[in-house]
Amino acid sequence: LGTGSAQAATPETHRREAMQRTRIEQGVRSGRLTRGEAWKLRRGERGIHRMDRRFSRDGHFTRGERFRMNRAMDRESMRIWRMKHNRRNRV
């Protein structure tokens, strides 16, 4: 596994972060997320962003860092889905 493939994780991470932010904002606009839920989700996204900055300080992601980042993003994605579909905010 070369450095080039380790660096390739960063653009994917940024794309996923942007997609998740869009999902949160769409949930707020549609009324599926309350302000409090959106705040919690945004806080989770900030944590992922901090992790991304910390891992990429040396210019590349190791295999372990990429695994941890993807796992955190998968968990956050599931949190977004659960909050948008929790039946609390039927429109």
PDB file of N, CA and C in Angstrom:
ATOM      1  N   LEU A   1       0.862  -1.182   0.000  1.00  0.00           N
ATOM      2  CA  LEU A   1       0.000   0.000   0.000  1.00  0.00           C
ATOM      3  C   LEU A   1       0.896   1.229   0.000  1.00  0.00           C
ATOM      4  N   GLY A   2       0.840   1.972  -1.073  1.00  0.00           N
ATOM      5  CA  GLY A   2       1.710   3.131  -1.203  1.00  0.00           C
ATOM      6  C   GLY A   2       1.100   4.384  -0.629  1.00  0.00           C
ATOM      7  N   THR A   3       1.885   5.424  -0.564  1.00  0.00           N
ATOM      8  CA  THR A   3       1.428   6.703  -0.041  1.00  0.00           C
ATOM      9  C   THR A   3       0.306   7.277  -0.895  1.00  0.00           C
ATOM     10  N   GLY A   4       0.388   7.091  -2.206  1.00  0.00           N
ATOM     11  CA  GLY A   4      -0.638   7.627  -3.094  1.00  0.00           C
ATOM     12  C   GLY A   4      -2.019   7.094  -2.781  1.00  0.00           C
ATOM     13  N   SER A   5      -2.112   5.793  -2.511  1.00  0.00           N
ATOM     14  CA  SER A   5      -3.423   5.237  -2.201  1.00  0.00           C
ATOM     15  C   SER A   5      -3.894   5.685  -0.826  1.00  0.00           C
ATOM     16  N   ALA A   6      -2.973   5.938   0.089  1.00  0.00           N
ATOM     17  CA  ALA A   6      -3.365   6.424   1.404  1.00  0.00           C
ATOM     18  C   ALA A   6      -3.896   7.851   1.304  1.00  0.00           C
ATOM     19  N   GLN A   7      -3.303   8.650   0.416  1.00  0.00           N
ATOM     20  CA  GLN A   7      -3.778  10.024   0.252  1.00  0.00           C
ATOM     21  C   GLN A   7      -5.148  10.059  -0.414  1.00  0.00           C
ATOM     22  N   ALA A   8      -5.463   9.034  -1.204  1.00  0.00           N
ATOM     23  CA  ALA A   8      -6.723   9.020  -1.932  1.00  0.00           C
ATOM     24  C   ALA A   8      -7.923   8.998  -0.996  1.00  0.00           C
ATOM     25  N   ALA A   9      -7.725   8.656   0.275  1.00  0.00           N
ATOM     26  CA  ALA A   9      -8.854   8.614   1.213  1.00  0.00           C
ATOM     27  C   ALA A   9      -9.375  10.013   1.519  1.00  0.00           C
ATOM     28  N   THR A  10      -8.533  11.016   1.469  1.00  0.00           N
ATOM     29  CA  THR A  10      -8.942  12.356   1.873  1.00  0.00           C
ATOM     30  C   THR A  10     -10.028  12.961   0.971  1.00  0.00           C
ATOM     31  N   PRO A  11      -9.909  12.936  -0.358  1.00  0.00           N
ATOM     32  CA  PRO A  11     -11.001  13.486  -1.171  1.00  0.00           C
ATOM     33  C   PRO A  11     -12.320  12.740  -0.948  1.00  0.00           C
ATOM     34  N   GLU A  12     -12.248  11.434  -0.781  1.00  0.00           N
ATOM     35  CA  GLU A  12     -13.455  10.653  -0.502  1.00  0.00           C
ATOM     36  C   GLU A  12     -14.070  11.084   0.825  1.00  0.00           C
ATOM     37  N   THR A  13     -13.227  11.310   1.812  1.00  0.00           N
ATOM     38  CA  THR A  13     -13.699  11.756   3.120  1.00  0.00           C
ATOM     39  C   THR A  13     -14.391  13.102   3.003  1.00  0.00           C
ATOM     40  N   HIS A  14     -13.793  14.014   2.267  1.00  0.00           N
ATOM     41  CA  HIS A  14     -14.396  15.339   2.105  1.00  0.00           C
ATOM     42  C   HIS A  14     -15.729  15.251   1.365  1.00  0.00           C
ATOM     43  N   ARG A  15     -15.807  14.375   0.377  1.00  0.00           N
ATOM     44  CA  ARG A  15     -17.053  14.194  -0.363  1.00  0.00           C
ATOM     45  C   ARG A  15     -18.136  13.641   0.560  1.00  0.00           C
ATOM     46  N   ARG A  16     -17.777  12.659   1.372  1.00  0.00           N
ATOM     47  CA  ARG A  16     -18.753  12.081   2.300  1.00  0.00           C
ATOM     48  C   ARG A  16     -19.187  13.108   3.344  1.00  0.00           C
ATOM     49  N   GLU A  17     -18.239  13.895   3.855  1.00  0.00           N
ATOM     50  CA  GLU A  17     -18.590  14.932   4.833  1.00  0.00           C
ATOM     51  C   GLU A  17     -19.601  15.906   4.227  1.00  0.00           C
ATOM     52  N   ALA A  18     -19.349  16.328   2.994  1.00  0.00           N
ATOM     53  CA  ALA A  18     -20.254  17.270   2.322  1.00  0.00           C
ATOM     54  C   ALA A  18     -21.632  16.648   2.117  1.00  0.00           C
ATOM     55  N   MET A  19     -21.679  15.382   1.734  1.00  0.00           N
ATOM     56  CA  MET A  19     -22.963  14.702   1.526  1.00  0.00           C
ATOM     57  C   MET A  19     -23.735  14.592   2.838  1.00  0.00           C
ATOM     58  N   GLN A  20     -23.033  14.306   3.919  1.00  0.00           N
ATOM     59  CA  GLN A  20     -23.721  14.183   5.195  1.00  0.00           C
ATOM     60  C   GLN A  20     -24.223  15.534   5.681  1.00  0.00           C
ATOM     61  N   ARG A  21     -23.448  16.591   5.468  1.00  0.00           N
ATOM     62  CA  ARG A  21     -23.933  17.937   5.818  1.00  0.00           C
ATOM     63  C   ARG A  21     -25.190  18.268   5.022  1.00  0.00           C
ATOM     64  N   THR A  22     -25.191  17.907   3.736  1.00  0.00           N
ATOM     65  CA  THR A  22     -26.355  18.159   2.884  1.00  0.00           C
ATOM     66  C   THR A  22     -27.561  17.392   3.400  1.00  0.00           C
ATOM     67  N   ARG A  23     -27.370  16.136   3.820  1.00  0.00           N
ATOM     68  CA  ARG A  23     -28.473  15.344   4.351  1.00  0.00           C
ATOM     69  C   ARG A  23     -29.050  15.973   5.611  1.00  0.00           C
ATOM     70  N   ILE A  24     -28.185  16.509   6.469  1.00  0.00           N
ATOM     71  CA  ILE A  24     -28.651  17.159   7.697  1.00  0.00           C
ATOM     72  C   ILE A  24     -29.474  18.398   7.342  1.00  0.00           C
ATOM     73  N   GLU A  25     -28.945  19.240   6.455  1.00  0.00           N
ATOM     74  CA  GLU A  25     -29.658  20.467   6.078  1.00  0.00           C
ATOM     75  C   GLU A  25     -30.988  20.146   5.404  1.00  0.00           C
ATOM     76  N   GLN A  26     -31.016  19.113   4.564  1.00  0.00           N
ATOM     77  CA  GLN A  26     -32.257  18.707   3.911  1.00  0.00           C
ATOM     78  C   GLN A  26     -33.272  18.254   4.963  1.00  0.00           C
ATOM     79  N   GLY A  27     -32.793  17.553   5.993  1.00  0.00           N
ATOM     80  CA  GLY A  27     -33.684  17.107   7.063  1.00  0.00           C
ATOM     81  C   GLY A  27     -34.281  18.272   7.833  1.00  0.00           C
ATOM     82  N   VAL A  28     -33.504  19.309   8.046  1.00  0.00           N
ATOM     83  CA  VAL A  28     -34.004  20.502   8.738  1.00  0.00           C
ATOM     84  C   VAL A  28     -35.047  21.201   7.869  1.00  0.00           C
ATOM     85  N   ARG A  29     -34.720  21.382   6.576  1.00  0.00           N
ATOM     86  CA  ARG A  29     -35.661  22.066   5.673  1.00  0.00           C
ATOM     87  C   ARG A  29     -36.984  21.317   5.539  1.00  0.00           C
ATOM     88  N   SER A  30     -36.908  19.989   5.510  1.00  0.00           N
ATOM     89  CA  SER A  30     -38.138  19.203   5.322  1.00  0.00           C
ATOM     90  C   SER A  30     -38.915  19.030   6.619  1.00  0.00           C
ATOM     91  N   GLY A  31     -38.303  19.399   7.739  1.00  0.00           N
ATOM     92  CA  GLY A  31     -38.976  19.235   9.017  1.00  0.00           C
ATOM     93  C   GLY A  31     -38.763  17.855   9.632  1.00  0.00           C
ATOM     94  N   ARG A  32     -37.958  17.019   9.011  1.00  0.00           N
ATOM     95  CA  ARG A  32     -37.697  15.677   9.532  1.00  0.00           C
ATOM     96  C   ARG A  32     -36.729  15.710  10.711  1.00  0.00           C
ATOM     97  N   LEU A  33     -35.945  16.779  10.830  1.00  0.00           N
ATOM     98  CA  LEU A  33     -35.022  16.934  11.948  1.00  0.00           C
ATOM     99  C   LEU A  33     -35.393  18.184  12.730  1.00  0.00           C
ATOM    100  N   THR A  34     -35.381  18.074  14.051  1.00  0.00           N
ATOM    101  CA  THR A  34     -35.583  19.251  14.879  1.00  0.00           C
ATOM    102  C   THR A  34     -34.277  20.028  14.948  1.00  0.00           C
ATOM    103  N   ARG A  35     -34.338  21.238  15.464  1.00  0.00           N
ATOM    104  CA  ARG A  35     -33.105  22.018  15.618  1.00  0.00           C
ATOM    105  C   ARG A  35     -32.124  21.304  16.533  1.00  0.00           C
ATOM    106  N   GLY A  36     -32.629  20.705  17.613  1.00  0.00           N
ATOM    107  CA  GLY A  36     -31.769  19.992  18.551  1.00  0.00           C
ATOM    108  C   GLY A  36     -31.105  18.786  17.917  1.00  0.00           C
ATOM    109  N   GLU A  37     -31.863  18.031  17.133  1.00  0.00           N
ATOM    110  CA  GLU A  37     -31.283  16.874  16.447  1.00  0.00           C
ATOM    111  C   GLU A  37     -30.214  17.316  15.461  1.00  0.00           C
ATOM    112  N   ALA A  38     -30.500  18.376  14.719  1.00  0.00           N
ATOM    113  CA  ALA A  38     -29.532  18.888  13.746  1.00  0.00           C
ATOM    114  C   ALA A  38     -28.269  19.343  14.468  1.00  0.00           C
ATOM    115  N   TRP A  39     -28.426  19.972  15.623  1.00  0.00           N
ATOM    116  CA  TRP A  39     -27.267  20.427  16.392  1.00  0.00           C
ATOM    117  C   TRP A  39     -26.402  19.236  16.790  1.00  0.00           C
ATOM    118  N   LYS A  40     -27.035  18.159  17.286  1.00  0.00           N
ATOM    119  CA  LYS A  40     -26.280  16.963  17.681  1.00  0.00           C
ATOM    120  C   LYS A  40     -25.553  16.359  16.488  1.00  0.00           C
ATOM    121  N   LEU A  41     -26.220  16.305  15.356  1.00  0.00           N
ATOM    122  CA  LEU A  41     -25.600  15.729  14.162  1.00  0.00           C
ATOM    123  C   LEU A  41     -24.441  16.587  13.671  1.00  0.00           C
ATOM    124  N   ARG A  42     -24.621  17.905  13.709  1.00  0.00           N
ATOM    125  CA  ARG A  42     -23.526  18.791  13.293  1.00  0.00           C
ATOM    126  C   ARG A  42     -22.331  18.647  14.221  1.00  0.00           C
ATOM    127  N   ARG A  43     -22.590  18.451  15.513  1.00  0.00           N
ATOM    128  CA  ARG A  43     -21.504  18.243  16.476  1.00  0.00           C
ATOM    129  C   ARG A  43     -20.733  16.970  16.118  1.00  0.00           C
ATOM    130  N   GLY A  44     -21.455  15.920  15.722  1.00  0.00           N
ATOM    131  CA  GLY A  44     -20.794  14.692  15.283  1.00  0.00           C
ATOM    132  C   GLY A  44     -19.955  14.917  14.036  1.00  0.00           C
ATOM    133  N   GLU A  45     -20.479  15.713  13.117  1.00  0.00           N
ATOM    134  CA  GLU A  45     -19.733  16.028  11.891  1.00  0.00           C
ATOM    135  C   GLU A  45     -18.462  16.810  12.213  1.00  0.00           C
ATOM    136  N   ARG A  46     -18.537  17.716  13.188  1.00  0.00           N
ATOM    137  CA  ARG A  46     -17.337  18.459  13.596  1.00  0.00           C
ATOM    138  C   ARG A  46     -16.286  17.508  14.142  1.00  0.00           C
ATOM    139  N   GLY A  47     -16.708  16.497  14.888  1.00  0.00           N
ATOM    140  CA  GLY A  47     -15.771  15.513  15.412  1.00  0.00           C
ATOM    141  C   GLY A  47     -15.070  14.759  14.291  1.00  0.00           C
ATOM    142  N   ILE A  48     -15.821  14.400  13.270  1.00  0.00           N
ATOM    143  CA  ILE A  48     -15.234  13.713  12.121  1.00  0.00           C
ATOM    144  C   ILE A  48     -14.257  14.631  11.402  1.00  0.00           C
ATOM    145  N   HIS A  49     -14.624  15.897  11.261  1.00  0.00           N
ATOM    146  CA  HIS A  49     -13.741  16.858  10.600  1.00  0.00           C
ATOM    147  C   HIS A  49     -12.427  17.018  11.376  1.00  0.00           C
ATOM    148  N   ARG A  50     -12.524  17.080  12.717  1.00  0.00           N
ATOM    149  CA  ARG A  50     -11.312  17.169  13.543  1.00  0.00           C
ATOM    150  C   ARG A  50     -10.445  15.928  13.370  1.00  0.00           C
ATOM    151  N   MET A  51     -11.092  14.761  13.314  1.00  0.00           N
ATOM    152  CA  MET A  51     -10.353  13.519  13.111  1.00  0.00           C
ATOM    153  C   MET A  51      -9.626  13.555  11.770  1.00  0.00           C
ATOM    154  N   ASP A  52     -10.296  14.034  10.737  1.00  0.00           N
ATOM    155  CA  ASP A  52      -9.697  14.141   9.403  1.00  0.00           C
ATOM    156  C   ASP A  52      -8.457  15.040   9.443  1.00  0.00           C
ATOM    157  N   ARG A  53      -8.582  16.196  10.089  1.00  0.00           N
ATOM    158  CA  ARG A  53      -7.441  17.117  10.181  1.00  0.00           C
ATOM    159  C   ARG A  53      -6.282  16.487  10.942  1.00  0.00           C
ATOM    160  N   ARG A  54      -6.605  15.797  12.032  1.00  0.00           N
ATOM    161  CA  ARG A  54      -5.564  15.179  12.844  1.00  0.00           C
ATOM    162  C   ARG A  54      -4.847  14.078  12.066  1.00  0.00           C
ATOM    163  N   PHE A  55      -5.603  13.246  11.367  1.00  0.00           N
ATOM    164  CA  PHE A  55      -5.004  12.144  10.625  1.00  0.00           C
ATOM    165  C   PHE A  55      -4.192  12.622   9.429  1.00  0.00           C
ATOM    166  N   SER A  56      -4.584  13.730   8.824  1.00  0.00           N
ATOM    167  CA  SER A  56      -3.879  14.155   7.610  1.00  0.00           C
ATOM    168  C   SER A  56      -2.766  15.159   7.882  1.00  0.00           C
ATOM    169  N   ARG A  57      -2.425  15.376   9.122  1.00  0.00           N
ATOM    170  CA  ARG A  57      -1.324  16.294   9.446  1.00  0.00           C
ATOM    171  C   ARG A  57      -0.019  15.878   8.791  1.00  0.00           C
ATOM    172  N   ASP A  58       0.241  14.582   8.738  1.00  0.00           N
ATOM    173  CA  ASP A  58       1.505  14.117   8.165  1.00  0.00           C
ATOM    174  C   ASP A  58       1.424  13.922   6.656  1.00  0.00           C
ATOM    175  N   GLY A  59       0.309  14.292   6.046  1.00  0.00           N
ATOM    176  CA  GLY A  59       0.194  14.250   4.595  1.00  0.00           C
ATOM    177  C   GLY A  59      -0.451  13.006   4.031  1.00  0.00           C
ATOM    178  N   HIS A  60      -0.719  11.995   4.861  1.00  0.00           N
ATOM    179  CA  HIS A  60      -1.386  10.800   4.346  1.00  0.00           C
ATOM    180  C   HIS A  60      -2.096  10.061   5.474  1.00  0.00           C
ATOM    181  N   PHE A  61      -3.045   9.229   5.077  1.00  0.00           N
ATOM    182  CA  PHE A  61      -3.769   8.384   6.023  1.00  0.00           C
ATOM    183  C   PHE A  61      -3.118   7.003   6.025  1.00  0.00           C
ATOM    184  N   THR A  62      -2.920   6.446   7.200  1.00  0.00           N
ATOM    185  CA  THR A  62      -2.490   5.048   7.260  1.00  0.00           C
ATOM    186  C   THR A  62      -3.723   4.182   7.047  1.00  0.00           C
ATOM    187  N   ARG A  63      -3.523   2.909   6.861  1.00  0.00           N
ATOM    188  CA  ARG A  63      -4.643   1.988   6.679  1.00  0.00           C
ATOM    189  C   ARG A  63      -5.562   2.030   7.904  1.00  0.00           C
ATOM    190  N   GLY A  64      -4.966   2.058   9.102  1.00  0.00           N
ATOM    191  CA  GLY A  64      -5.749   2.112  10.333  1.00  0.00           C
ATOM    192  C   GLY A  64      -6.542   3.406  10.459  1.00  0.00           C
ATOM    193  N   GLU A  65      -5.920   4.512  10.099  1.00  0.00           N
ATOM    194  CA  GLU A  65      -6.618   5.804  10.167  1.00  0.00           C
ATOM    195  C   GLU A  65      -7.779   5.833   9.186  1.00  0.00           C
ATOM    196  N   ARG A  66      -7.550   5.295   7.994  1.00  0.00           N
ATOM    197  CA  ARG A  66      -8.610   5.262   6.993  1.00  0.00           C
ATOM    198  C   ARG A  66      -9.771   4.398   7.492  1.00  0.00           C
ATOM    199  N   PHE A  67      -9.444   3.261   8.120  1.00  0.00           N
ATOM    200  CA  PHE A  67     -10.465   2.387   8.679  1.00  0.00           C
ATOM    201  C   PHE A  67     -11.268   3.112   9.751  1.00  0.00           C
ATOM    202  N   ARG A  68     -10.578   3.782  10.685  1.00  0.00           N
ATOM    203  CA  ARG A  68     -11.269   4.508  11.764  1.00  0.00           C
ATOM    204  C   ARG A  68     -12.148   5.626  11.215  1.00  0.00           C
ATOM    205  N   MET A  69     -11.628   6.338  10.200  1.00  0.00           N
ATOM    206  CA  MET A  69     -12.385   7.434   9.611  1.00  0.00           C
ATOM    207  C   MET A  69     -13.652   6.903   8.941  1.00  0.00           C
ATOM    208  N   ASN A  70     -13.512   5.854   8.150  1.00  0.00           N
ATOM    209  CA  ASN A  70     -14.677   5.288   7.477  1.00  0.00           C
ATOM    210  C   ASN A  70     -15.693   4.751   8.474  1.00  0.00           C
ATOM    211  N   ARG A  71     -15.214   4.137   9.530  1.00  0.00           N
ATOM    212  CA  ARG A  71     -16.127   3.616  10.541  1.00  0.00           C
ATOM    213  C   ARG A  71     -16.877   4.744  11.243  1.00  0.00           C
ATOM    214  N   ALA A  72     -16.189   5.823  11.573  1.00  0.00           N
ATOM    215  CA  ALA A  72     -16.841   6.977  12.204  1.00  0.00           C
ATOM    216  C   ALA A  72     -17.878   7.581  11.263  1.00  0.00           C
ATOM    217  N   MET A  73     -17.543   7.669   9.985  1.00  0.00           N
ATOM    218  CA  MET A  73     -18.486   8.250   9.028  1.00  0.00           C
ATOM    219  C   MET A  73     -19.687   7.330   8.817  1.00  0.00           C
ATOM    220  N   ASP A  74     -19.461   6.026   8.829  1.00  0.00           N
ATOM    221  CA  ASP A  74     -20.579   5.079   8.720  1.00  0.00           C
ATOM    222  C   ASP A  74     -21.518   5.217   9.912  1.00  0.00           C
ATOM    223  N   ARG A  75     -20.946   5.329  11.107  1.00  0.00           N
ATOM    224  CA  ARG A  75     -21.779   5.497  12.309  1.00  0.00           C
ATOM    225  C   ARG A  75     -22.574   6.798  12.242  1.00  0.00           C
ATOM    226  N   GLU A  76     -21.915   7.874  11.810  1.00  0.00           N
ATOM    227  CA  GLU A  76     -22.604   9.164  11.725  1.00  0.00           C
ATOM    228  C   GLU A  76     -23.705   9.122  10.671  1.00  0.00           C
ATOM    229  N   SER A  77     -23.444   8.449   9.566  1.00  0.00           N
ATOM    230  CA  SER A  77     -24.456   8.318   8.519  1.00  0.00           C
ATOM    231  C   SER A  77     -25.689   7.594   9.065  1.00  0.00           C
ATOM    232  N   MET A  78     -25.457   6.543   9.854  1.00  0.00           N
ATOM    233  CA  MET A  78     -26.580   5.821  10.452  1.00  0.00           C
ATOM    234  C   MET A  78     -27.318   6.693  11.463  1.00  0.00           C
ATOM    235  N   ARG A  79     -26.605   7.520  12.215  1.00  0.00           N
ATOM    236  CA  ARG A  79     -27.257   8.443  13.161  1.00  0.00           C
ATOM    237  C   ARG A  79     -28.164   9.413  12.410  1.00  0.00           C
ATOM    238  N   ILE A  80     -27.686   9.924  11.277  1.00  0.00           N
ATOM    239  CA  ILE A  80     -28.498  10.844  10.476  1.00  0.00           C
ATOM    240  C   ILE A  80     -29.770  10.132  10.036  1.00  0.00           C
ATOM    241  N   TRP A  81     -29.623   8.922   9.512  1.00  0.00           N
ATOM    242  CA  TRP A  81     -30.789   8.181   9.031  1.00  0.00           C
ATOM    243  C   TRP A  81     -31.772   7.943  10.166  1.00  0.00           C
ATOM    244  N   ARG A  82     -31.273   7.485  11.331  1.00  0.00           N
ATOM    245  CA  ARG A  82     -32.162   7.191  12.456  1.00  0.00           C
ATOM    246  C   ARG A  82     -32.913   8.436  12.920  1.00  0.00           C
ATOM    247  N   MET A  83     -32.217   9.560  13.011  1.00  0.00           N
ATOM    248  CA  MET A  83     -32.893  10.773  13.480  1.00  0.00           C
ATOM    249  C   MET A  83     -33.902  11.283  12.465  1.00  0.00           C
ATOM    250  N   LYS A  84     -33.607  11.110  11.177  1.00  0.00           N
ATOM    251  CA  LYS A  84     -34.558  11.564  10.162  1.00  0.00           C
ATOM    252  C   LYS A  84     -35.782  10.660  10.083  1.00  0.00           C
ATOM    253  N   HIS A  85     -35.668   9.434  10.587  1.00  0.00           N
ATOM    254  CA  HIS A  85     -36.759   8.476  10.475  1.00  0.00           C
ATOM    255  C   HIS A  85     -37.265   8.019  11.844  1.00  0.00           C
ATOM    256  N   ASN A  86     -37.171   8.857  12.847  1.00  0.00           N
ATOM    257  CA  ASN A  86     -37.528   8.445  14.198  1.00  0.00           C
ATOM    258  C   ASN A  86     -39.004   8.641  14.544  1.00  0.00           C
ATOM    259  N   ARG A  87     -39.807   9.012  13.579  1.00  0.00           N
ATOM    260  CA  ARG A  87     -41.262   9.193  13.752  1.00  0.00           C
ATOM    261  C   ARG A  87     -41.625  10.331  14.697  1.00  0.00           C
ATOM    262  N   ARG A  88     -40.636  11.006  15.260  1.00  0.00           N
ATOM    263  CA  ARG A  88     -40.924  12.119  16.158  1.00  0.00           C
ATOM    264  C   ARG A  88     -41.360  13.342  15.369  1.00  0.00           C
ATOM    265  N   ASN A  89     -40.920  13.430  14.113  1.00  0.00           N
ATOM    266  CA  ASN A  89     -41.132  14.657  13.353  1.00  0.00           C
ATOM    267  C   ASN A  89     -41.928  14.394  12.086  1.00  0.00           C
ATOM    268  N   ARG A  90     -43.006  13.660  12.183  1.00  0.00           N
ATOM    269  CA  ARG A  90     -43.820  13.407  11.007  1.00  0.00           C
ATOM    270  C   ARG A  90     -44.345  14.715  10.438  1.00  0.00           C
ATOM    271  N   VAL A  91     -44.188  14.865   9.148  1.00  0.00           N
ATOM    272  CA  VAL A  91     -44.647  16.092   8.479  1.00  0.00           C
ATOM    273  C   VAL A  91     -45.914  15.791   7.725  1.00  0.00           C
TER     274      VAL A  91
END
